[in-house]
PDB file of C-alpha atoms in Angstrom:
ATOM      1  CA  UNK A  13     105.135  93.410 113.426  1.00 77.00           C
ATOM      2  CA  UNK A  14     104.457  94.723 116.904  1.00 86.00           C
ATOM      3  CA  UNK A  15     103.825  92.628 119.723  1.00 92.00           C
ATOM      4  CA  UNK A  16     102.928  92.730 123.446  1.00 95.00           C
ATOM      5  CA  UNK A  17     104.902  90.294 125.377  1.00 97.00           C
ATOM      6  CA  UNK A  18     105.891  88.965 128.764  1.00 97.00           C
ATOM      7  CA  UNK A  19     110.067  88.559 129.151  1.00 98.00           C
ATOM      8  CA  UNK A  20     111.663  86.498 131.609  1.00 98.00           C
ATOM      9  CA  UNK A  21     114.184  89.224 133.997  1.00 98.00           C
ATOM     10  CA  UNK A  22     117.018  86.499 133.185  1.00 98.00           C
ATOM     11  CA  UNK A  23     119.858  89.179 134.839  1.00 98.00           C
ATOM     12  CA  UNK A  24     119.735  92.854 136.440  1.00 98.00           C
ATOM     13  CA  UNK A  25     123.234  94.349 136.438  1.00 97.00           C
ATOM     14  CA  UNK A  26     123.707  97.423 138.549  1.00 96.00           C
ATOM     15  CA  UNK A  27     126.500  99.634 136.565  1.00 96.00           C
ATOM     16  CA  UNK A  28     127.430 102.303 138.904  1.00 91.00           C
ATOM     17  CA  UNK A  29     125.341 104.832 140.490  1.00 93.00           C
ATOM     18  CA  UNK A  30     123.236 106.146 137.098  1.00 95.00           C
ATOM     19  CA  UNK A  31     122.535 102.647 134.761  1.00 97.00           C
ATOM     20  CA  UNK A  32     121.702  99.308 135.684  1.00 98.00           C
ATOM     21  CA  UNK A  33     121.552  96.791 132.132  1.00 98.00           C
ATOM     22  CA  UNK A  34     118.378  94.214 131.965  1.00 98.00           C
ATOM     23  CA  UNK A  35     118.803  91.017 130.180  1.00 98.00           C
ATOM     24  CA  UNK A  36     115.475  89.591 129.180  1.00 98.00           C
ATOM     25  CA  UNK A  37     114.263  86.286 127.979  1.00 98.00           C
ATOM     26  CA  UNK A  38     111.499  85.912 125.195  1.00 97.00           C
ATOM     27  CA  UNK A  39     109.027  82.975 126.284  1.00 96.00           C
ATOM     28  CA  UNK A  40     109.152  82.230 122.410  1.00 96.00           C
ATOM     29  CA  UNK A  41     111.172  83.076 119.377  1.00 95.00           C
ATOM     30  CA  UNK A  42     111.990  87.211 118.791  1.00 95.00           C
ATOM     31  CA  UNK A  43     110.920  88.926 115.642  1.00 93.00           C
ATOM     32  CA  UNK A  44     113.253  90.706 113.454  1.00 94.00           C
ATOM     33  CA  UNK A  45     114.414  93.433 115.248  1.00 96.00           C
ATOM     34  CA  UNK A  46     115.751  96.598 113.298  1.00 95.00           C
ATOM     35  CA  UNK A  47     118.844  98.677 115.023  1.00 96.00           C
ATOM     36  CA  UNK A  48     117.512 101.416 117.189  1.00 96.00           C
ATOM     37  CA  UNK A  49     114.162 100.254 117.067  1.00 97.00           C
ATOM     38  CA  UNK A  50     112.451 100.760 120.619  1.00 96.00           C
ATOM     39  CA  UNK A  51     110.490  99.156 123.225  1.00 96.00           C
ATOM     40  CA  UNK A  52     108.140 100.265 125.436  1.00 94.00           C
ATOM     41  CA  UNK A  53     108.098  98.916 128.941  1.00 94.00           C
ATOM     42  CA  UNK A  54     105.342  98.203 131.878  1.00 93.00           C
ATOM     43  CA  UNK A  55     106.406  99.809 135.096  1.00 90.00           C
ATOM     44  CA  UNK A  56     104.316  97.633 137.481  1.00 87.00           C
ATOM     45  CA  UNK A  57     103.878  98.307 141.490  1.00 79.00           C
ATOM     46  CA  UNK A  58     104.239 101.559 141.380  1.00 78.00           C
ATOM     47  CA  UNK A  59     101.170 103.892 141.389  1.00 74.00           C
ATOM     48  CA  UNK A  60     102.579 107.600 140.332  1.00 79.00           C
ATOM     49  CA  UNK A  61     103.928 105.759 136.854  1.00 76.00           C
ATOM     50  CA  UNK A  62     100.530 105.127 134.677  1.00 77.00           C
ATOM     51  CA  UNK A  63     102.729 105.345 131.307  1.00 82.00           C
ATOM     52  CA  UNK A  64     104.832 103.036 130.171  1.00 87.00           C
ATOM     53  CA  UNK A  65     108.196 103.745 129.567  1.00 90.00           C
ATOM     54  CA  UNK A  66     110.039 104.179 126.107  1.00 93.00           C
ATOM     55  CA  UNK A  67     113.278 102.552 126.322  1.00 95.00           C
ATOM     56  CA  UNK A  68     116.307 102.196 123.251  1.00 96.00           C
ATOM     57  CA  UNK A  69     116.918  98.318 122.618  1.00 98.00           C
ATOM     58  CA  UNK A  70     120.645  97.836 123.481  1.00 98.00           C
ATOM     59  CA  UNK A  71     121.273  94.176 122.111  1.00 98.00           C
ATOM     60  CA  UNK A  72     119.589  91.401 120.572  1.00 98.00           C
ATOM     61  CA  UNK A  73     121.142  87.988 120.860  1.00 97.00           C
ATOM     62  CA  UNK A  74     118.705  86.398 118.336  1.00 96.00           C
ATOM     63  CA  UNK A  75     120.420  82.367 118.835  1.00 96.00           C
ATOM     64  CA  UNK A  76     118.556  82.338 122.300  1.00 97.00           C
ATOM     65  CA  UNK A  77     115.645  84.373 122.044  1.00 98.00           C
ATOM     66  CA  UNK A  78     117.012  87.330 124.137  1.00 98.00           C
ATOM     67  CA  UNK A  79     117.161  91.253 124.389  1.00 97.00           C
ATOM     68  CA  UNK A  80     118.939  93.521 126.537  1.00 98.00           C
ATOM     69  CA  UNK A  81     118.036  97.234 127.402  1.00 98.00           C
ATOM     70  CA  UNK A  82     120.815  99.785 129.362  1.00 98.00           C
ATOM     71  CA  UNK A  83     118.396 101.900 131.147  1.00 97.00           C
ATOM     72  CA  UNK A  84     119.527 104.981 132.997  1.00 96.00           C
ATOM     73  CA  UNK A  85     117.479 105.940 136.677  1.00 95.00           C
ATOM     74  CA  UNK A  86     116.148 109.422 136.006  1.00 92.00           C
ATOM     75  CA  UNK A  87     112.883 109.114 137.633  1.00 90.00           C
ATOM     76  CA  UNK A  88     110.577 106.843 139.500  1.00 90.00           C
ATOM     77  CA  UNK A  89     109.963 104.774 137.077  1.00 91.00           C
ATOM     78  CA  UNK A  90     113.235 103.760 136.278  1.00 94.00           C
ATOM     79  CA  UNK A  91     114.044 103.530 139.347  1.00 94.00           C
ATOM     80  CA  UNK A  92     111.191 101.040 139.874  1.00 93.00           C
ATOM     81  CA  UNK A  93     112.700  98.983 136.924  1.00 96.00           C
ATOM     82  CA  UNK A  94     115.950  98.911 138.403  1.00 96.00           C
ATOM     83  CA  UNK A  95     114.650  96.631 141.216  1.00 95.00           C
ATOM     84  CA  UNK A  96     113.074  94.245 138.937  1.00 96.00           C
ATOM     85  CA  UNK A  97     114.475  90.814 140.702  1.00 97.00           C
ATOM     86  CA  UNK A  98     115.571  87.420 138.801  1.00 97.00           C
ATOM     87  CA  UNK A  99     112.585  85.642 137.387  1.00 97.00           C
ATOM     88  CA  UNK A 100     110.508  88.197 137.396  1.00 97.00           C
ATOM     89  CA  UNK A 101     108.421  89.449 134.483  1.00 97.00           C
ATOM     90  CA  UNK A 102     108.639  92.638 132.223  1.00 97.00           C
ATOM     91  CA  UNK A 103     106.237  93.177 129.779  1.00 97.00           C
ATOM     92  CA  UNK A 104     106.902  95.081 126.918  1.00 96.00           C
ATOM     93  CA  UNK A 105     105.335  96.409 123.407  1.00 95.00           C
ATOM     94  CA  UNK A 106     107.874  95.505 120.742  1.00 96.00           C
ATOM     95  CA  UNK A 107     109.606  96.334 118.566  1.00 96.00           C
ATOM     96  CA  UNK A 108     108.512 100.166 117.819  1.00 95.00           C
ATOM     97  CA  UNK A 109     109.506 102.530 115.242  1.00 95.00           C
ATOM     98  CA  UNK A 110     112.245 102.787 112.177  1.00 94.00           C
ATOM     99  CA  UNK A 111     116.216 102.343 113.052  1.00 96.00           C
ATOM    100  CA  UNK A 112     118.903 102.759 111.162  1.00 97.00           C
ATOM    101  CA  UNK A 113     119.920 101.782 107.772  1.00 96.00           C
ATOM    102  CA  UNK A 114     123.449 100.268 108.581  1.00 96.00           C
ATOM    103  CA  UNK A 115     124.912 102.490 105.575  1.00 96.00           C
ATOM    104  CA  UNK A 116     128.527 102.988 104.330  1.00 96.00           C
ATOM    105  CA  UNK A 117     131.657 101.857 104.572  1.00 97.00           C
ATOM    106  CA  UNK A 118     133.663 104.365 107.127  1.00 98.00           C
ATOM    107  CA  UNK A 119     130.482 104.806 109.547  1.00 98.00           C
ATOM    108  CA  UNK A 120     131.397 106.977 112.852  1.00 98.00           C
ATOM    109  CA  UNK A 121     128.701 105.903 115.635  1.00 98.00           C
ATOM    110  CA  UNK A 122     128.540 109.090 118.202  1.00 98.00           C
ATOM    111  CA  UNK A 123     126.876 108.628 121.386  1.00 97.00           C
ATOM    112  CA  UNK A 124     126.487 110.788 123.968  1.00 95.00           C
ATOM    113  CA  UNK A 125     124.584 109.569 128.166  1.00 90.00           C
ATOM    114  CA  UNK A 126     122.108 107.092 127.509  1.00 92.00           C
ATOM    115  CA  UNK A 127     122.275 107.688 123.968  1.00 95.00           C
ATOM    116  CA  UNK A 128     125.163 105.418 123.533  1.00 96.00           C
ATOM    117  CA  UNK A 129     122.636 102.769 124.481  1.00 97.00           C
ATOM    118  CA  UNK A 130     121.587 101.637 120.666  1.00 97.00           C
ATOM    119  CA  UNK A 131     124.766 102.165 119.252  1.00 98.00           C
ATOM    120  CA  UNK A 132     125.827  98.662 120.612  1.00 98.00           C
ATOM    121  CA  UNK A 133     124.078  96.138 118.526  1.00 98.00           C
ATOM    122  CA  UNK A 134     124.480  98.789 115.711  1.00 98.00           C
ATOM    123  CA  UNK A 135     128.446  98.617 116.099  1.00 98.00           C
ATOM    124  CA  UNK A 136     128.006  95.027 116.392  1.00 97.00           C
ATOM    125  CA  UNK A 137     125.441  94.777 113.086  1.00 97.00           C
ATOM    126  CA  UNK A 138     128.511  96.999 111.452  1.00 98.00           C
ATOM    127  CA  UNK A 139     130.777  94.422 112.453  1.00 97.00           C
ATOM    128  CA  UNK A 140     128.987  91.544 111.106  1.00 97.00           C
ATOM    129  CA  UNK A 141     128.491  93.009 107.715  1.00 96.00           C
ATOM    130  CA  UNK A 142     132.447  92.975 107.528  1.00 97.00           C
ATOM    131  CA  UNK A 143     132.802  96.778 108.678  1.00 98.00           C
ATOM    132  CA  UNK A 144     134.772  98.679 111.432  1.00 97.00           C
ATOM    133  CA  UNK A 145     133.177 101.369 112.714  1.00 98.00           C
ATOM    134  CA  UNK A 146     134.910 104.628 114.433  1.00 98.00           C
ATOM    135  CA  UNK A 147     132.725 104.557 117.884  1.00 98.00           C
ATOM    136  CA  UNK A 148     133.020 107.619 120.002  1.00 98.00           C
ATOM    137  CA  UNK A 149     131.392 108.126 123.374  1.00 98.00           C
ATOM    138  CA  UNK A 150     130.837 110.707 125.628  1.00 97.00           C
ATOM    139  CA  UNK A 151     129.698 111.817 129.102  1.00 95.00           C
ATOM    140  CA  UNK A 152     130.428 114.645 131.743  1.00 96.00           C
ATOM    141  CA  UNK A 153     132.560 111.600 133.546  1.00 96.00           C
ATOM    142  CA  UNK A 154     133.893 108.489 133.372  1.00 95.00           C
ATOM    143  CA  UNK A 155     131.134 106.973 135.119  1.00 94.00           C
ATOM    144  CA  UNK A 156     128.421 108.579 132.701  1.00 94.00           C
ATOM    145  CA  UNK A 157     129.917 106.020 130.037  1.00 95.00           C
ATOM    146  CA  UNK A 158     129.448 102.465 130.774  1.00 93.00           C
ATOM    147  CA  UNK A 159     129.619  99.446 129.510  1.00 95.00           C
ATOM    148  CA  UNK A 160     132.504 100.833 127.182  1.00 92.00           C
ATOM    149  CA  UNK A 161     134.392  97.210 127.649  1.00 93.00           C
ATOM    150  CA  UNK A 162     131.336  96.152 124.882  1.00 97.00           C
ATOM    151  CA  UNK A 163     131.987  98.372 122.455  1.00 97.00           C
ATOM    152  CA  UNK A 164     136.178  97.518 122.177  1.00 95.00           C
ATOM    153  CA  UNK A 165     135.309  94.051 119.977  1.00 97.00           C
ATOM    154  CA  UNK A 166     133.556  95.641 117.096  1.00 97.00           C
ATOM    155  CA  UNK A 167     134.794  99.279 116.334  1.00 97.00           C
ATOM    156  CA  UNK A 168     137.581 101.682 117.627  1.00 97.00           C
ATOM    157  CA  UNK A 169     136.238 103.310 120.846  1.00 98.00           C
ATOM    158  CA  UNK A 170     137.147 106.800 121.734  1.00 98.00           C
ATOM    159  CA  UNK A 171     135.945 108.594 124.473  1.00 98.00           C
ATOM    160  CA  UNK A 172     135.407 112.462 125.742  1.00 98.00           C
ATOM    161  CA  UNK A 173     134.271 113.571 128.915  1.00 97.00           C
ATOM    162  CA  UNK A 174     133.899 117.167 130.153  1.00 97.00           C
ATOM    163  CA  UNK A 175     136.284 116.603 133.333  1.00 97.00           C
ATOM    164  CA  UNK A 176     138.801 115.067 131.848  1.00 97.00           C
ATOM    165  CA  UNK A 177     138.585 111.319 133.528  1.00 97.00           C
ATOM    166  CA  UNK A 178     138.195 109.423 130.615  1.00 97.00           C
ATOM    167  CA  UNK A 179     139.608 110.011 126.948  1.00 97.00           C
ATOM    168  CA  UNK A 180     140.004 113.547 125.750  1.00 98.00           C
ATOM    169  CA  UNK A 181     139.012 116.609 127.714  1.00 98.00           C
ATOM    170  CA  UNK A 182     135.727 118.034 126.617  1.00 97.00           C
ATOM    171  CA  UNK A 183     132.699 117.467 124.143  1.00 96.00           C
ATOM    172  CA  UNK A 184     132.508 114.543 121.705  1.00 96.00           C
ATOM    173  CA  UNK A 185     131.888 117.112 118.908  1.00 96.00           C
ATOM    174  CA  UNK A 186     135.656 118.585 120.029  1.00 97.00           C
ATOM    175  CA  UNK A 187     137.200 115.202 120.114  1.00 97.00           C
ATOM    176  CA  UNK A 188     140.347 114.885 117.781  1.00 97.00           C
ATOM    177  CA  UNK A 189     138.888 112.134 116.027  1.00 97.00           C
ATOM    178  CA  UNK A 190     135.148 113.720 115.459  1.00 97.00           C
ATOM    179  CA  UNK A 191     136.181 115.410 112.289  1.00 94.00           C
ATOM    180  CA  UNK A 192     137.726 112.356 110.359  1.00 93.00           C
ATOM    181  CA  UNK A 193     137.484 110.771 106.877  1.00 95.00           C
ATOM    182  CA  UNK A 194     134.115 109.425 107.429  1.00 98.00           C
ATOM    183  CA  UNK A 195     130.974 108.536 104.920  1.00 97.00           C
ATOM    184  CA  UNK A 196     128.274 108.000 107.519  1.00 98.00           C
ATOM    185  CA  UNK A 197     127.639 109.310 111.405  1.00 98.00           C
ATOM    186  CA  UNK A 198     124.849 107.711 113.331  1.00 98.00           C
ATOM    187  CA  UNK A 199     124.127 109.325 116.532  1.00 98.00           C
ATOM    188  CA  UNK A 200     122.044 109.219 119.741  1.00 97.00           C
ATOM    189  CA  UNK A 201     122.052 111.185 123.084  1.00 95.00           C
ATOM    190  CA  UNK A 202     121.357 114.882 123.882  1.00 94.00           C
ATOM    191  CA  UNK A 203     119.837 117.266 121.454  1.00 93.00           C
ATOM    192  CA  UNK A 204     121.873 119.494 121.978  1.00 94.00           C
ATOM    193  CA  UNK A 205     124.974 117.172 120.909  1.00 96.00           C
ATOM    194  CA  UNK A 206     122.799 115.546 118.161  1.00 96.00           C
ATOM    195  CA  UNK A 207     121.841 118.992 116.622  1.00 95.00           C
ATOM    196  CA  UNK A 208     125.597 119.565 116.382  1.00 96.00           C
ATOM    197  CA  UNK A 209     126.637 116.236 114.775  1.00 97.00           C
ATOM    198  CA  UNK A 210     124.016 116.943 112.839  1.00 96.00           C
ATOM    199  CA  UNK A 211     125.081 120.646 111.635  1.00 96.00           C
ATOM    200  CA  UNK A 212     128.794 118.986 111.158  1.00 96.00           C
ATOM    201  CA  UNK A 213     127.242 116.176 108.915  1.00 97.00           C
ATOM    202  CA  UNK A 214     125.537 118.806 106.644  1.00 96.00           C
ATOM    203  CA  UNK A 215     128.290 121.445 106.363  1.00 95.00           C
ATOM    204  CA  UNK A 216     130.490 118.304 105.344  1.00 96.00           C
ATOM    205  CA  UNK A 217     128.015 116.588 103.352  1.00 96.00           C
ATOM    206  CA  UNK A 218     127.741 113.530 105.131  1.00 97.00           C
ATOM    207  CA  UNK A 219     125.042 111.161 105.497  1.00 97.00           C
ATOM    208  CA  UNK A 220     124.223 111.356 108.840  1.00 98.00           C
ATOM    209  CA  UNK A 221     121.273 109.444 111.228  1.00 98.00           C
ATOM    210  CA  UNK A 222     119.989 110.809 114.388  1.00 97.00           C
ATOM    211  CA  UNK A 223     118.297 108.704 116.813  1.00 97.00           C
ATOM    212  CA  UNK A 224     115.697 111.774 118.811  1.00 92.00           C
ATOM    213  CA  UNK A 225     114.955 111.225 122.557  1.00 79.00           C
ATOM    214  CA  UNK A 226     111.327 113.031 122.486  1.00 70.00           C
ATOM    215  CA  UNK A 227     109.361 112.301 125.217  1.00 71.00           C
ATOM    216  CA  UNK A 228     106.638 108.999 123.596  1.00 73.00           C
ATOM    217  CA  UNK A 229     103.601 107.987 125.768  1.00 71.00           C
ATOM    218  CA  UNK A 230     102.022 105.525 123.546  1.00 77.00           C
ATOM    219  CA  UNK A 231     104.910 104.061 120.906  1.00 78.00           C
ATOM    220  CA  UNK A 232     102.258 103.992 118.137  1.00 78.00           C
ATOM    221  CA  UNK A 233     101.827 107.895 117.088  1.00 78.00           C
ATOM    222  CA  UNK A 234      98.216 108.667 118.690  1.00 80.00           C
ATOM    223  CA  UNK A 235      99.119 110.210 121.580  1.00 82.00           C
ATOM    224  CA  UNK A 236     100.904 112.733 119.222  1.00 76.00           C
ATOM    225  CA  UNK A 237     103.119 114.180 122.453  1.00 79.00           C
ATOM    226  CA  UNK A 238     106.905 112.775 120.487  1.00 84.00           C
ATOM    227  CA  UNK A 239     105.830 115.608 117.196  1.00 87.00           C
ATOM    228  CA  UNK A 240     108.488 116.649 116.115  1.00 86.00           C
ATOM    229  CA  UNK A 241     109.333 119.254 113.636  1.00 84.00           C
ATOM    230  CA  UNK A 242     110.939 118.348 109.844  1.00 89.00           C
ATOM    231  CA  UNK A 243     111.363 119.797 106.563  1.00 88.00           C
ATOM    232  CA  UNK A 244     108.475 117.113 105.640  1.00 90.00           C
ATOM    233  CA  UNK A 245     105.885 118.259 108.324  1.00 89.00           C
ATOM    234  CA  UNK A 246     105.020 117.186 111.617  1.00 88.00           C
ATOM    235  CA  UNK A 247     105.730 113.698 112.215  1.00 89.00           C
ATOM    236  CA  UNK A 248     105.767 111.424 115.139  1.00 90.00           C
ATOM    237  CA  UNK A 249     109.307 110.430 116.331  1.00 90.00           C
ATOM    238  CA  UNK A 250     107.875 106.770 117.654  1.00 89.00           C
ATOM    239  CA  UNK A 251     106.183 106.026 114.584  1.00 89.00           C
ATOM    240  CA  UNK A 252     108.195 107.425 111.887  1.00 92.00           C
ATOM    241  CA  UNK A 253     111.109 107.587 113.900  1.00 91.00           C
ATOM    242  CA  UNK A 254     112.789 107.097 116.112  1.00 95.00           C
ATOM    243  CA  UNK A 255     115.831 107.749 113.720  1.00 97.00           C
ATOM    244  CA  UNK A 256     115.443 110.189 110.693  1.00 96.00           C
ATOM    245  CA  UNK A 257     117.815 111.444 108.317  1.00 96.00           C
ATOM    246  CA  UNK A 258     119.321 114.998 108.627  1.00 96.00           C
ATOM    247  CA  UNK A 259     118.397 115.920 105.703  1.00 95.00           C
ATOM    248  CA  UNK A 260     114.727 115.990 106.114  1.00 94.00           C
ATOM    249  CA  UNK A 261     115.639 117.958 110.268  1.00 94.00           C
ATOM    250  CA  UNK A 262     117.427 121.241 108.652  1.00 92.00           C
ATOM    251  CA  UNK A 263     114.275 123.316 110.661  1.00 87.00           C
ATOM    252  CA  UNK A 264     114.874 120.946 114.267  1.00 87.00           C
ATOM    253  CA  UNK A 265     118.785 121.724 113.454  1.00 90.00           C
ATOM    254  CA  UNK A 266     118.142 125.178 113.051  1.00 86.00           C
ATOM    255  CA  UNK A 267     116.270 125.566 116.129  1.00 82.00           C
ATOM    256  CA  UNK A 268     119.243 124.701 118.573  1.00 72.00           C
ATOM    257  CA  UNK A 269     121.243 128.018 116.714  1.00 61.00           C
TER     258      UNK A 269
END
């Protein structure tokens, strides 16, 4: 059930130069919240951002009634968020759209930039449910993959960055472990790097998720600017997204060839 609620800013951490991670208080008790569901977030004070702001959610703690969100500063919006102050109040529509579905046994989590925002409460859902997932992150440096300390406690982290500063040199797709014994890849980040993960998981016949990053205005499918195009139609990646099987994107895989 979607709501429209004020948080409490309990904590702003600045992580580096691109991120900054917001810890936010509920003023009552959260509803269940799916993995990679989204919320969409007020940008107040600031007079060229009308729209609010789609952003993944990046951890629940549901014992005290709080959410986190790793946000990276693109724009003026973000940037506006990023100087939200303690005590101060974000409000947000919540939670939007359909996550993932937490499936098999040998999962391999594949973020890439921002998109390896959800995949922390999903490695930590894994975890809870008694599987280790294989998590592998990438960037085009070090310091385009934070948090990475998180992930270590739930999964096996690996990591790929185009220069060379962190893990193995390159793409995540070209990582040593990319191509392992796996029955399940969930993935966020670029498109181009999700169409890929995406091809892999087909050509190997694996069940694979994808988490898109189209651009949503409204969270609810009527602005109808997030369409995106699958073997089932048009469909709205906030409402019936934001994750979708690749087996119903063979057309939006096809168009990054």
């Amino acid at each position: 059930m979607k709501s429209i609620t004020d948080f409490i800013v309990l904590r702003n951490e600045r992580l580096g130069n691109y991120y900054f991670r917001l810890t936010l208080q509920h003023p009552g008790v959260l509803p269940p919240i799916e993995v990679g569901q989204f919320v969409e977030v007020e940008v107040r004070n600031c007079r060229e951002v009308m729209l609010r702001r789609p952003i993944s959610i990046h951890d629940v703690d549901k014992e005290h009634n709080r959410l986190s969100l790793l946000i990276q500063i693109v724009g003026k919006g973000t940037r506006r968020l990023a100087e939200l102050k303690e005590g101060e109040v974000l409000n947000m529509v919540y939670p939007l759209g359909h996550g993932f579905s937490l499936a098999g046994q040998r999962p391999l989590l594949v973020g890439g930039g921002a998109g390896i925002a959800p995949l922390l409460y999903l490695a930590k859902c894994y975890k809870s449910q008694g599987v280790e997932p294989t998590v592998l992150l990438g960037g085009r440096t070090r310091e385009l993959i934070p948090v990475r300390e998180d992930f270590e406690p739930f999964g096996k982290v690996f990591y790929a960055t185009e220069d060379g500063s962190l893990g193995e040199k390159g793409l995540v797709t070209q990582h040593s472990r990319f191509d392992g014994d796996y029955d399940y890849i969930c993935t966020c980040g670029p498109t181009p790097m999700m169409r890929a993960v995406g091809r892999h998981a087909l050509q190997k016949g694996i069940d694979c998720e994808v988490s898109l990053e189209n651009m949503m205005a409204c969270g609810i499918g009527a602005c109808l600017c997030c369409v995106c195009n699958t073997d089932e139609g048009h469909k709205c990646v906030c409402k019936e997204g934001p994750v979708f099987n690749v087996k119903k994107l063979t057309q939006w895989i096809a168009e990054g060839k």
